[in-house]
Amino acid sequence: MLDDSEVTRVLAVAAHPDDLDFGAAGTIAAWTARGVAVSYCIATYGDAGGFDDTPREQMPVLREAEQRAAAKVLGVDDLVFLGYPDGAVTASLDLRRDISREIRRVRPQRILVPSPERNWERLGASHPDHLATGEAAVCAVYPDARNPFAFPELLADGFEAWAVPEMWIMAGPRPDHYVDVTDTFEAKLAALQAHVTQTGHRDDLAEMLTGWHRLNGQAGGLPEGRLAEAFQVVSLPV
Ligand SMILES: [Zn+2]
């Protein structure tokens, strides 16, 4: 596994606005505090989300703004939305190419991706869009982004091949790395609260998150009461 000091750029890939905040906001806040540049690549505008009678055509606009506000809380201001339809994401060649372009633009040492594998213990985390975005992102990491002959239009546009050395998988069935986020938990909560259309009706958000992250802390063997985010880390040859 890379030492954190070897990481200066991270690309975080997700299906929907709020996925990164639920899965990794505490970790992202710790990285940016250390000077790591974190970029987001989000496949959809989350246009199928929400819980009330907000006019549907407003939803993508609101959710992009919410995600930008949440990112700002964590010190992230480089966000790209790919504009795929919420609820209908597939691991298509188009999505692989679009994520490859972002990998080649950002040239990260570490990439955060949703799990392409279904987690039967937390089915809500395995939304089909998450699985599809995860699959496309893993294919983009290996082999597309590192192969100069894959998607030749990218090279023609000046995006040179880039081999990502390390992948962190969110919400998968086999977490093996636990980040203590006790000190950045307030920032995570604030980022999630910026997603008003998603969390505005949840009075129990802090309580729910605290319980969930405490369980992660226990699973990771952290001291009693510490809060953690969980990942599976995969190292790749470069
Ligand atoms: Zn989602």
Coordinates of C-alpha atoms and ligand atoms in Angstrom, one line a residue:
M1 CA 0.0 0.0 0.0
L2 CA 1.2 3.5 -0.8
D3 CA 2.4 5.7 2.1
D4 CA 0.1 8.7 2.3
S5 CA 3.2 10.9 1.7
E6 CA 3.4 9.4 -1.8
V7 CA 0.0 10.6 -2.7
T8 CA -0.5 14.1 -4.0
R9 CA -3.5 13.6 -6.3
V10 CA -6.7 11.5 -5.8
L11 CA -9.5 10.9 -8.2
A12 CA -12.8 9.9 -6.5
V13 CA -15.4 8.3 -8.8
A14 CA -19.1 7.8 -7.9
A15 CA -22.5 7.3 -9.5
H16 CA -24.5 9.9 -7.7
P17 CA -24.1 13.2 -5.9
D18 CA -23.8 12.2 -2.2
D19 CA -22.2 8.8 -2.7
L20 CA -18.7 10.1 -1.9
D21 CA -20.0 11.9 1.1
F22 CA -21.6 8.8 2.5
G23 CA -18.7 6.6 1.7
A24 CA -15.5 8.6 2.1
A25 CA -16.1 12.2 3.2
G26 CA -14.1 11.8 6.5
T27 CA -11.2 10.3 4.6
I28 CA -11.3 12.9 1.9
A29 CA -11.3 15.7 4.5
A30 CA -8.2 14.3 6.1
W31 CA -6.5 14.1 2.7
T32 CA -7.2 17.6 1.7
A33 CA -6.1 18.9 5.1
R34 CA -2.7 17.4 4.3
G35 CA -2.6 19.2 1.0
V36 CA -3.7 16.3 -1.3
A37 CA -5.6 17.6 -4.4
V38 CA -8.9 15.6 -4.7
S39 CA -11.0 15.6 -7.8
Y40 CA -14.5 14.2 -8.2
C41 CA -15.9 12.4 -11.3
I42 CA -19.6 11.7 -10.9
A43 CA -21.5 9.7 -13.5
T44 CA -25.0 11.2 -13.0
Y45 CA -26.6 14.4 -11.7
G46 CA -28.8 12.2 -9.4
D47 CA -31.9 13.3 -11.2
A48 CA -33.9 10.3 -9.9
G49 CA -33.3 11.3 -6.3
G50 CA -35.3 13.3 -3.7
F51 CA -38.2 12.6 -1.4
D52 CA -40.8 15.4 -2.0
D53 CA -42.6 17.2 -4.8
T54 CA -39.7 19.3 -5.9
P55 CA -40.2 19.7 -9.7
R56 CA -38.3 16.9 -11.4
E57 CA -36.6 19.2 -13.9
Q58 CA -35.0 21.1 -11.0
M59 CA -33.5 18.0 -9.4
P60 CA -30.2 17.7 -11.5
V61 CA -29.5 21.4 -11.0
L62 CA -30.2 21.3 -7.2
R63 CA -28.1 18.1 -6.8
E64 CA -25.1 19.5 -8.7
A65 CA -25.2 22.6 -6.5
E66 CA -25.5 20.4 -3.4
Q67 CA -22.6 18.3 -4.4
R68 CA -20.4 21.3 -5.1
A69 CA -21.3 22.8 -1.7
A70 CA -20.6 19.4 0.0
A71 CA -17.2 19.2 -1.8
K72 CA -16.3 22.7 -0.7
V73 CA -16.8 21.7 2.9
L74 CA -14.2 19.0 2.4
G75 CA -11.8 21.3 0.4
V76 CA -12.6 19.9 -3.0
D77 CA -13.4 22.2 -5.9
D78 CA -12.5 20.1 -9.0
L79 CA -15.7 18.3 -9.9
V80 CA -16.8 16.8 -13.3
F81 CA -20.3 15.5 -13.8
L82 CA -20.6 13.0 -16.8
G83 CA -24.4 13.4 -17.2
Y84 CA -25.4 9.8 -17.5
P85 CA -29.1 9.1 -16.6
D86 CA -29.7 8.4 -12.9
G87 CA -31.1 4.9 -12.5
A88 CA -29.9 3.7 -15.9
V89 CA -26.1 3.6 -15.7
T90 CA -24.5 0.7 -17.4
A91 CA -20.8 -0.2 -17.5
S92 CA -20.7 0.9 -21.1
L93 CA -17.7 1.7 -23.3
D94 CA -18.7 5.3 -23.3
L95 CA -18.6 5.4 -19.5
R96 CA -15.2 3.6 -19.5
R97 CA -13.9 6.2 -21.9
D98 CA -15.2 9.1 -19.9
I99 CA -13.7 7.8 -16.7
S100 CA -10.4 7.0 -18.5
R101 CA -10.3 10.6 -19.7
E102 CA -10.6 11.9 -16.1
I103 CA -7.9 9.5 -14.9
R104 CA -5.6 10.7 -17.6
R105 CA -6.5 14.4 -16.9
V106 CA -6.0 14.1 -13.1
R107 CA -3.2 11.5 -13.1
P108 CA -3.9 10.3 -9.6
Q109 CA -1.7 8.0 -7.5
R110 CA -4.9 6.8 -5.8
I111 CA -8.4 6.3 -7.1
L112 CA -11.6 5.8 -5.0
V113 CA -14.3 3.8 -6.8
P114 CA -17.6 2.2 -5.9
S115 CA -17.6 -1.6 -5.6
P116 CA -18.6 -3.4 -8.7
E117 CA -19.4 -6.3 -6.4
R118 CA -22.8 -6.5 -4.7
N119 CA -22.7 -6.4 -0.9
W120 CA -25.5 -8.6 0.3
E121 CA -25.2 -7.3 3.8
R122 CA -25.8 -3.7 2.8
L123 CA -27.9 -3.9 -0.4
G124 CA -28.7 -0.2 -0.3
A125 CA -25.0 0.5 -0.9
S126 CA -25.1 -1.8 -4.0
H127 CA -27.5 0.3 -6.1
P128 CA -27.2 -0.9 -9.7
D129 CA -25.7 2.5 -10.7
H130 CA -23.0 2.1 -8.1
L131 CA -22.2 -1.4 -9.4
A132 CA -22.1 -0.3 -13.0
T133 CA -20.0 2.8 -12.3
G134 CA -17.7 0.6 -10.2
E135 CA -17.3 -1.9 -13.0
A136 CA -16.6 0.9 -15.6
A137 CA -14.1 2.6 -13.2
V138 CA -12.2 -0.6 -12.6
C139 CA -12.0 -1.3 -16.4
A140 CA -10.8 2.3 -16.8
V141 CA -8.1 1.8 -14.2
Y142 CA -7.1 -1.5 -15.8
P143 CA -6.6 -1.5 -18.7
D144 CA -8.1 1.5 -20.5
A145 CA -6.4 4.5 -18.9
R146 CA -2.9 3.0 -18.9
N147 CA -3.1 1.6 -22.5
P148 CA -2.3 4.3 -25.0
F149 CA -4.0 2.3 -27.7
A150 CA -7.4 2.1 -25.8
F151 CA -9.8 4.9 -26.8
P152 CA -7.3 6.5 -29.3
E153 CA -9.5 9.6 -29.4
L154 CA -8.3 10.4 -25.9
L155 CA -4.6 10.4 -26.9
A156 CA -5.6 12.5 -30.0
D157 CA -7.1 15.1 -27.5
G158 CA -3.8 15.2 -25.6
F159 CA -4.8 12.8 -22.7
E160 CA -1.7 10.6 -22.3
A161 CA -1.9 7.1 -20.8
W162 CA -1.7 7.0 -17.0
A163 CA -1.3 3.9 -14.7
V164 CA -3.0 4.4 -11.4
P165 CA -1.0 2.5 -8.7
E166 CA -3.7 2.1 -6.1
M167 CA -7.5 1.7 -6.0
W168 CA -9.7 2.1 -2.9
I169 CA -13.0 0.4 -3.2
M170 CA -16.0 1.8 -1.3
A171 CA -19.0 -0.2 0.1
G172 CA -17.7 -3.6 -1.2
P173 CA -18.2 -7.0 0.5
R174 CA -14.5 -7.3 1.6
P175 CA -13.2 -4.2 3.4
D176 CA -9.7 -4.6 4.6
H177 CA -8.6 -1.0 5.4
Y178 CA -10.2 1.2 8.1
V179 CA -9.5 5.0 8.3
D180 CA -10.1 6.6 11.6
V181 CA -12.4 9.6 10.8
T182 CA -13.3 10.6 14.3
D183 CA -11.5 14.0 13.9
T184 CA -13.2 14.7 10.5
F185 CA -16.6 13.3 11.3
E186 CA -18.2 16.8 11.8
A187 CA -17.0 17.8 8.4
K188 CA -18.5 14.6 7.0
L189 CA -21.8 15.4 8.7
A190 CA -21.7 19.0 7.3
A191 CA -21.0 17.7 3.8
L192 CA -23.9 15.3 4.0
Q193 CA -26.2 18.0 5.3
A194 CA -25.4 20.0 2.2
H195 CA -27.3 17.4 0.2
V196 CA -30.6 18.9 1.3
T197 CA -32.8 17.1 -1.2
Q198 CA -31.4 13.8 0.1
T199 CA -30.9 14.3 3.8
G200 CA -33.1 17.3 4.7
H201 CA -35.8 15.0 6.1
R202 CA -33.5 12.9 8.2
D203 CA -33.5 14.1 11.8
D204 CA -31.6 10.9 12.7
L205 CA -28.7 11.5 10.3
A206 CA -26.0 12.2 12.9
E207 CA -27.2 9.3 15.1
M208 CA -27.4 6.8 12.1
L209 CA -23.9 7.8 10.9
T210 CA -22.3 7.7 14.3
G211 CA -23.6 4.1 14.9
W212 CA -22.6 2.9 11.5
H213 CA -19.1 4.4 11.7
R214 CA -18.6 3.1 15.3
L215 CA -19.3 -0.4 13.9
N216 CA -16.7 0.2 11.2
G217 CA -14.3 1.2 13.9
Q218 CA -14.9 -2.0 15.8
A219 CA -14.6 -4.1 12.7
G220 CA -11.2 -2.4 12.0
G221 CA -10.0 -3.0 15.6
L222 CA -9.8 0.7 16.4
P223 CA -10.0 1.9 20.1
E224 CA -13.4 1.9 21.7
G225 CA -15.7 4.6 20.4
R226 CA -13.6 5.6 17.4
L227 CA -15.3 6.2 14.1
A228 CA -14.1 4.7 10.8
E229 CA -14.7 4.5 7.1
A230 CA -14.0 1.2 5.4
F231 CA -12.3 0.4 2.1
Q232 CA -10.8 -2.5 0.2
V233 CA -7.4 -1.4 -1.1
V234 CA -6.0 -2.9 -4.3
S235 CA -2.5 -2.3 -5.4
L236 CA -1.7 -2.4 -9.1
P237 CA 1.6 -2.8 -11.0
V238 CA 2.7 0.4 -12.8
Ligands
ZN1 ZN -25.8 6.5 -4.9

